[in-house]
């Protein structure tokens, strides 16, 4: 690693809580952490100096919910009866895919999806892996693929009892073993994951909550993504999904509820009161036709909302744009949500979801030097302190990402990965996808 890195002459958007932006800004990083940030010419030299003239410098964007193995399904034509609701999407697409996954697929998809996210400006993901026939060793395989390209990842095995209770027990053990194996890892963090309220019984939920507390790690669960979850809970216990999770002790400051599409005011009050966060996945919600999550109402309640891709479209700029537009369309109010709020979801609030806000999510002194440099030379209107947030939502895309640093290490240089050749990753990923597709059809 370059010990001392200096990025200068850029328009630096720190994404800190004050919204600080430096014109003609610079960042110095030493041993992977930011030591200086400000405007104008920095004093002294560095081991490596990057000229960011004409560029926008932002913190690495945070993907608050994903499924890395989703990348292996790109372009696949599955021989299935087309699903007409979300329950059928799970039953006909995802659950057969989950069952067909191997530990090799976990590795290949982590490598490929991490590469894709890095190239598009995301430096941290929160993944949950689901593979009933590839439980043991899956998390280390994912960590390996992620480390090889130099990304940060929060890794978890998604527990479910939909096939049998032993599956969830083995998933829990895999999670515990993995978390114990990665102590002090610089790139990889652990998490507990429950698939969804409607696929797990009370006992395993309580057990997972207890283990997450013991290990002091976050816990995540798909929450009323589709109506199937809500209806199942109402029928089984007379409770709405968040009410059941609350009764079982799932809610809390280290809990991230993914989706929350079908939640009512009472459920949002419970989420707010408990300090739980929400990972919003607008593009996936549209793809699966599950509905629109009431994010503006969550923000009114000061619920922390991060932005995820749910395993589809790893370009965080596309997800930000969709988050900006979907709530305007749904509410009929073009001012219901703004660019600053969305950018916050993709940065500092994404970090807050997982309790990592002191380490990543903004460009501030003592935080990891997770930095993205966007080429702004072709932006068609003035690129200034006042306009840059608007440009981040309206102009830029992952294709404008020029360089990416994780912990001060350059992992993408001039759009190319620095650690593994892009062609090599594509080959590993395609071979895995070919095998998976043939097992599915
Ligand atoms: Zn998901």
Coordinates of C-alpha atoms in Angstrom, one line a residue, residues 47-391:
X47 CA 4.4 9.1 -1.7
X48 CA 1.7 9.3 -4.4
X49 CA -0.1 12.4 -5.6
X50 CA -3.3 12.1 -7.7
X51 CA -4.5 15.1 -9.7
X52 CA -8.3 15.4 -9.5
X53 CA -8.6 18.5 -11.7
X54 CA -12.0 18.6 -13.3
X55 CA -13.1 15.8 -11.1
X56 CA -15.6 15.4 -8.2
X57 CA -14.3 13.5 -5.2
X58 CA -16.8 11.7 -3.0
X59 CA -16.7 9.0 -0.3
X60 CA -17.1 5.4 -1.5
X61 CA -20.8 4.8 -1.9
X62 CA -22.4 2.2 0.4
X63 CA -24.6 -0.6 -0.8
X64 CA -26.8 -1.2 2.2
X65 CA -28.4 -4.4 1.0
X66 CA -27.4 -6.8 -1.7
X67 CA -27.1 -10.4 -2.8
X68 CA -23.8 -10.9 -4.6
X69 CA -24.9 -14.1 -6.3
X70 CA -27.6 -12.2 -8.1
X71 CA -24.9 -11.3 -10.6
X72 CA -24.8 -14.8 -11.9
X73 CA -28.4 -14.5 -13.1
X74 CA -27.8 -11.6 -15.5
X75 CA -29.4 -12.5 -18.9
X76 CA -30.4 -15.9 -17.8
X77 CA -33.5 -17.3 -19.5
X78 CA -35.1 -19.7 -17.0
X79 CA -37.4 -22.4 -18.2
X80 CA -40.2 -21.5 -15.8
X81 CA -43.8 -20.5 -15.8
X82 CA -43.7 -16.6 -15.5
X83 CA -44.4 -15.5 -12.0
X84 CA -47.3 -13.2 -11.4
X85 CA -46.7 -12.1 -7.9
X86 CA -43.8 -11.9 -5.4
X87 CA -44.4 -15.2 -3.8
X88 CA -44.0 -16.8 -7.2
X89 CA -40.9 -14.9 -7.9
X90 CA -39.4 -16.5 -4.8
X91 CA -40.8 -19.9 -5.5
X92 CA -40.0 -20.1 -9.2
X93 CA -36.8 -18.0 -9.5
X94 CA -34.9 -17.4 -6.3
X95 CA -35.4 -20.5 -4.2
X96 CA -34.4 -22.9 -7.1
X97 CA -31.4 -20.6 -7.7
X98 CA -30.5 -20.7 -4.0
X99 CA -30.7 -24.5 -4.0
X100 CA -28.5 -24.8 -7.1
X101 CA -25.7 -22.6 -5.7
X102 CA -22.3 -24.0 -4.9
X103 CA -19.5 -22.6 -2.7
X104 CA -17.6 -22.0 -5.9
X105 CA -20.5 -19.9 -7.1
X106 CA -20.4 -17.9 -3.8
X107 CA -16.7 -17.1 -4.5
X108 CA -17.2 -16.3 -8.2
X109 CA -20.2 -14.1 -7.7
X110 CA -18.5 -12.2 -4.8
X111 CA -15.5 -11.6 -7.0
X112 CA -17.6 -10.5 -10.0
X113 CA -20.1 -8.4 -8.1
X114 CA -17.5 -6.7 -5.9
X115 CA -15.6 -5.8 -9.1
X116 CA -18.8 -4.4 -10.6
X117 CA -19.6 -2.4 -7.5
X118 CA -16.1 -1.0 -7.2
X119 CA -16.0 0.0 -10.9
X120 CA -19.3 1.9 -10.3
X121 CA -18.2 3.7 -7.1
X122 CA -19.4 1.5 -4.3
X123 CA -16.8 0.5 -1.7
X124 CA -18.8 -1.3 0.9
X125 CA -21.7 -3.8 0.6
X126 CA -23.9 -5.6 3.0
X127 CA -24.6 -9.0 1.5
X128 CA -26.8 -11.9 2.6
X129 CA -26.0 -15.3 1.0
X130 CA -28.7 -17.9 0.7
X131 CA -27.7 -21.4 -0.4
X132 CA -29.2 -24.4 1.4
X133 CA -26.8 -26.8 -0.4
X134 CA -23.7 -24.7 0.0
X135 CA -23.7 -23.6 3.6
X136 CA -20.4 -24.5 5.2
X137 CA -17.5 -22.5 3.8
X138 CA -19.7 -20.1 1.8
X139 CA -18.9 -17.0 3.9
X140 CA -15.2 -17.5 3.7
X141 CA -15.5 -18.0 -0.1
X142 CA -17.4 -14.7 -0.3
X143 CA -14.8 -12.9 1.8
X144 CA -12.0 -14.3 -0.4
X145 CA -13.6 -13.0 -3.6
X146 CA -14.2 -9.6 -2.0
X147 CA -10.7 -9.3 -0.6
X148 CA -9.1 -10.2 -3.9
X149 CA -10.5 -7.0 -5.5
X150 CA -10.0 -4.9 -2.4
X151 CA -13.6 -4.1 -1.5
X152 CA -15.2 -3.9 1.9
X153 CA -18.0 -6.2 2.7
X154 CA -20.5 -7.1 5.5
X155 CA -21.1 -10.8 5.0
X156 CA -23.9 -13.0 6.3
X157 CA -25.6 -16.3 5.8
X158 CA -29.3 -15.9 5.3
X159 CA -31.2 -18.2 7.7
X160 CA -34.5 -19.8 6.7
X161 CA -36.5 -22.7 7.8
X162 CA -38.5 -23.0 4.6
X163 CA -37.0 -26.4 3.7
X164 CA -36.2 -27.7 7.2
X165 CA -35.1 -26.3 10.6
X166 CA -31.6 -27.9 10.4
X167 CA -30.8 -25.6 7.5
X168 CA -31.2 -22.5 9.7
X169 CA -29.2 -24.1 12.5
X170 CA -26.3 -24.9 10.0
X171 CA -26.6 -21.3 8.7
X172 CA -26.4 -19.9 12.2
X173 CA -23.3 -22.0 12.9
X174 CA -21.7 -20.9 9.6
X175 CA -22.3 -17.3 10.6
X176 CA -20.8 -17.8 14.1
X177 CA -17.8 -19.6 12.9
X178 CA -17.2 -17.0 10.2
X179 CA -17.5 -14.0 12.6
X180 CA -15.1 -15.6 15.0
X181 CA -12.6 -16.2 12.1
X182 CA -12.5 -12.6 10.9
X183 CA -11.6 -10.7 14.1
X184 CA -9.8 -7.5 13.2
X185 CA -10.2 -8.0 9.4
X186 CA -9.7 -4.7 7.7
X187 CA -12.1 -5.3 4.9
X188 CA -14.7 -7.9 6.0
X189 CA -17.3 -7.6 8.7
X190 CA -19.8 -10.1 9.9
X191 CA -23.6 -9.9 10.3
X192 CA -26.5 -12.2 11.2
X193 CA -29.3 -12.5 8.6
X194 CA -32.8 -14.0 8.8
X195 CA -34.4 -14.5 5.4
X196 CA -37.9 -13.1 6.3
X197 CA -40.4 -13.3 9.1
X198 CA -42.6 -15.7 7.1
X199 CA -39.8 -18.3 6.7
X200 CA -38.5 -18.5 10.3
X201 CA -40.2 -19.7 13.5
X202 CA -40.0 -17.9 16.9
X203 CA -37.3 -20.1 18.3
X204 CA -34.6 -19.5 15.7
X205 CA -35.4 -15.8 15.6
X206 CA -34.8 -15.5 19.3
X207 CA -31.6 -17.6 19.0
X208 CA -30.2 -15.4 16.2
X209 CA -31.0 -12.2 18.2
X210 CA -29.1 -13.6 21.2
X211 CA -26.1 -14.6 19.0
X212 CA -26.0 -11.2 17.3
X213 CA -25.9 -9.6 20.7
X214 CA -23.2 -11.9 22.0
X215 CA -21.1 -11.3 18.9
X216 CA -22.0 -7.6 18.9
X217 CA -22.8 -7.6 15.2
X218 CA -25.7 -6.2 13.2
X219 CA -28.8 -8.3 12.3
X220 CA -30.8 -8.0 9.1
X221 CA -34.1 -9.4 7.8
X222 CA -36.2 -8.9 4.7
X223 CA -39.3 -7.2 6.1
X224 CA -42.6 -7.0 4.3
X225 CA -41.0 -6.9 1.0
X226 CA -44.1 -8.5 -0.6
X227 CA -47.6 -8.9 0.8
X228 CA -46.8 -12.6 1.3
X229 CA -44.8 -11.7 4.5
X230 CA -47.5 -9.5 5.9
X231 CA -50.4 -11.9 5.2
X232 CA -48.5 -14.8 6.6
X233 CA -47.8 -13.0 9.9
X234 CA -51.3 -11.7 10.2
X235 CA -52.7 -15.2 9.6
X236 CA -50.2 -17.0 11.9
X237 CA -50.2 -14.6 14.9
X238 CA -52.5 -11.7 14.1
X239 CA -49.5 -9.4 14.1
X240 CA -48.1 -7.3 11.2
X241 CA -44.5 -8.2 10.3
X242 CA -42.7 -5.4 12.3
X243 CA -45.0 -6.1 15.3
X244 CA -43.9 -9.7 15.3
X245 CA -40.2 -8.8 14.9
X246 CA -40.6 -6.3 17.8
X247 CA -42.2 -9.0 20.0
X248 CA -39.3 -11.3 19.3
X249 CA -36.7 -8.7 20.2
X250 CA -35.4 -8.3 16.7
X251 CA -35.7 -4.5 16.6
X252 CA -32.8 -2.4 17.9
X253 CA -30.0 0.0 17.0
X254 CA -28.0 -2.7 15.2
X255 CA -31.0 -4.0 13.2
X256 CA -31.4 -3.3 9.5
X257 CA -34.8 -4.1 8.0
X258 CA -34.6 -4.6 4.3
X259 CA -37.3 -3.3 2.0
X260 CA -40.2 -2.4 4.4
X261 CA -42.6 -1.9 1.5
X262 CA -45.8 -3.0 3.3
X263 CA -45.4 -1.2 6.7
X264 CA -48.0 1.0 8.2
X265 CA -47.7 4.0 10.6
X266 CA -47.6 1.9 13.7
X267 CA -44.8 -0.2 12.3
X268 CA -42.8 2.8 11.3
X269 CA -43.3 4.2 14.8
X270 CA -41.9 0.9 16.2
X271 CA -38.9 1.1 13.8
X272 CA -38.2 4.7 14.8
X273 CA -38.6 4.1 18.6
X274 CA -36.2 1.1 18.5
X275 CA -33.5 2.9 16.5
X276 CA -33.6 0.2 13.8
X277 CA -32.7 1.2 10.2
X278 CA -34.1 0.4 6.8
X279 CA -32.3 -0.7 3.7
X280 CA -34.4 0.7 0.8
X281 CA -34.1 -1.1 -2.6
X282 CA -36.2 0.9 -5.1
X283 CA -35.0 -0.7 -8.3
X284 CA -35.5 -4.2 -7.0
X285 CA -39.0 -3.2 -5.7
X286 CA -39.9 -2.1 -9.2
X287 CA -38.4 -5.2 -10.8
X288 CA -40.4 -7.5 -8.6
X289 CA -43.5 -5.3 -8.7
X290 CA -43.9 -5.4 -4.9
X291 CA -44.9 -1.8 -4.3
X292 CA -43.3 1.4 -3.1
X293 CA -41.7 1.7 0.4
X294 CA -43.0 4.7 2.3
X295 CA -39.5 6.2 2.6
X296 CA -40.6 9.9 2.9
X297 CA -42.7 8.9 6.0
X298 CA -39.7 7.1 7.4
X299 CA -37.5 10.2 7.0
X300 CA -40.1 12.3 8.7
X301 CA -39.8 9.9 11.7
X302 CA -36.0 10.3 11.5
X303 CA -35.5 6.6 10.7
X304 CA -32.1 6.0 9.1
X305 CA -32.5 4.8 5.6
X306 CA -29.7 3.3 3.5
X307 CA -29.8 2.4 -0.2
X308 CA -29.4 -1.2 -1.5
X309 CA -29.6 -2.9 -4.8
X310 CA -30.9 -6.3 -3.6
X311 CA -28.7 -8.1 -6.1
X312 CA -29.8 -6.3 -9.2
X313 CA -28.0 -3.3 -10.9
X314 CA -24.8 -2.7 -8.9
X315 CA -24.4 0.9 -10.1
X316 CA -25.3 3.0 -7.0
X317 CA -26.0 6.1 -9.2
X318 CA -28.8 4.3 -10.9
X319 CA -30.2 3.3 -7.6
X320 CA -29.9 6.9 -6.3
X321 CA -31.7 8.2 -9.3
X322 CA -34.5 5.6 -8.9
X323 CA -34.9 6.5 -5.2
X324 CA -35.2 10.1 -6.2
X325 CA -38.0 9.5 -8.8
X326 CA -40.0 6.6 -7.4
X327 CA -41.3 8.5 -4.4
X328 CA -42.2 11.5 -6.5
X329 CA -44.2 9.3 -8.9
X330 CA -45.8 7.4 -6.0
X331 CA -46.8 10.6 -4.1
X332 CA -47.6 12.9 -7.0
X333 CA -45.4 15.4 -5.3
X334 CA -42.2 16.4 -7.1
X335 CA -40.7 17.9 -3.9
X336 CA -41.4 14.9 -1.6
X337 CA -37.8 13.9 -1.6
X338 CA -34.6 15.7 -2.6
X339 CA -31.1 15.0 -4.0
X340 CA -29.4 15.7 -0.6
X341 CA -31.5 13.2 1.2
X342 CA -30.8 10.5 -1.4
X343 CA -27.1 11.2 -1.5
X344 CA -27.1 10.9 2.3
X345 CA -28.7 7.5 2.1
X346 CA -26.0 6.3 -0.3
X347 CA -23.2 7.6 2.0
X348 CA -23.3 8.4 5.7
X349 CA -26.7 6.9 6.5
X350 CA -25.7 3.7 4.7
X351 CA -22.8 3.5 7.1
X352 CA -25.1 4.3 10.1
X353 CA -27.3 1.4 9.3
X354 CA -24.5 -1.0 10.2
X355 CA -22.8 1.1 13.0
X356 CA -19.9 2.0 10.8
X357 CA -20.4 5.7 10.6
X358 CA -17.2 6.4 12.5
X359 CA -15.2 4.5 9.9
X360 CA -16.8 5.1 6.5
X361 CA -19.6 6.9 4.7
X362 CA -18.0 10.4 4.6
X363 CA -14.7 12.0 3.9
X364 CA -13.5 13.1 7.4
X365 CA -10.4 13.0 9.4
X366 CA -9.6 9.7 11.0
X367 CA -12.0 7.8 8.7
X368 CA -10.9 5.1 6.2
X369 CA -9.7 6.7 3.0
X370 CA -12.5 5.1 0.9
X371 CA -12.6 7.6 -1.9
X372 CA -14.2 7.8 -5.4
X373 CA -13.0 10.2 -8.1
X374 CA -15.6 11.0 -10.8
X375 CA -14.5 12.4 -14.1
X376 CA -16.4 15.7 -14.4
X377 CA -14.8 17.0 -17.5
X378 CA -17.8 16.3 -19.8
X379 CA -20.4 17.7 -17.5
X380 CA -22.6 20.0 -19.7
X381 CA -23.3 22.7 -17.2
X382 CA -21.2 24.5 -14.5
X383 CA -19.8 22.1 -11.9
X384 CA -19.6 24.1 -8.7
X385 CA -20.1 23.8 -4.9
X386 CA -23.7 24.7 -5.4
X387 CA -24.5 22.4 -8.3
X388 CA -22.5 19.3 -7.5
X389 CA -25.1 17.4 -5.5
X390 CA -27.6 18.0 -8.3
X391 CA -25.0 16.6 -10.7

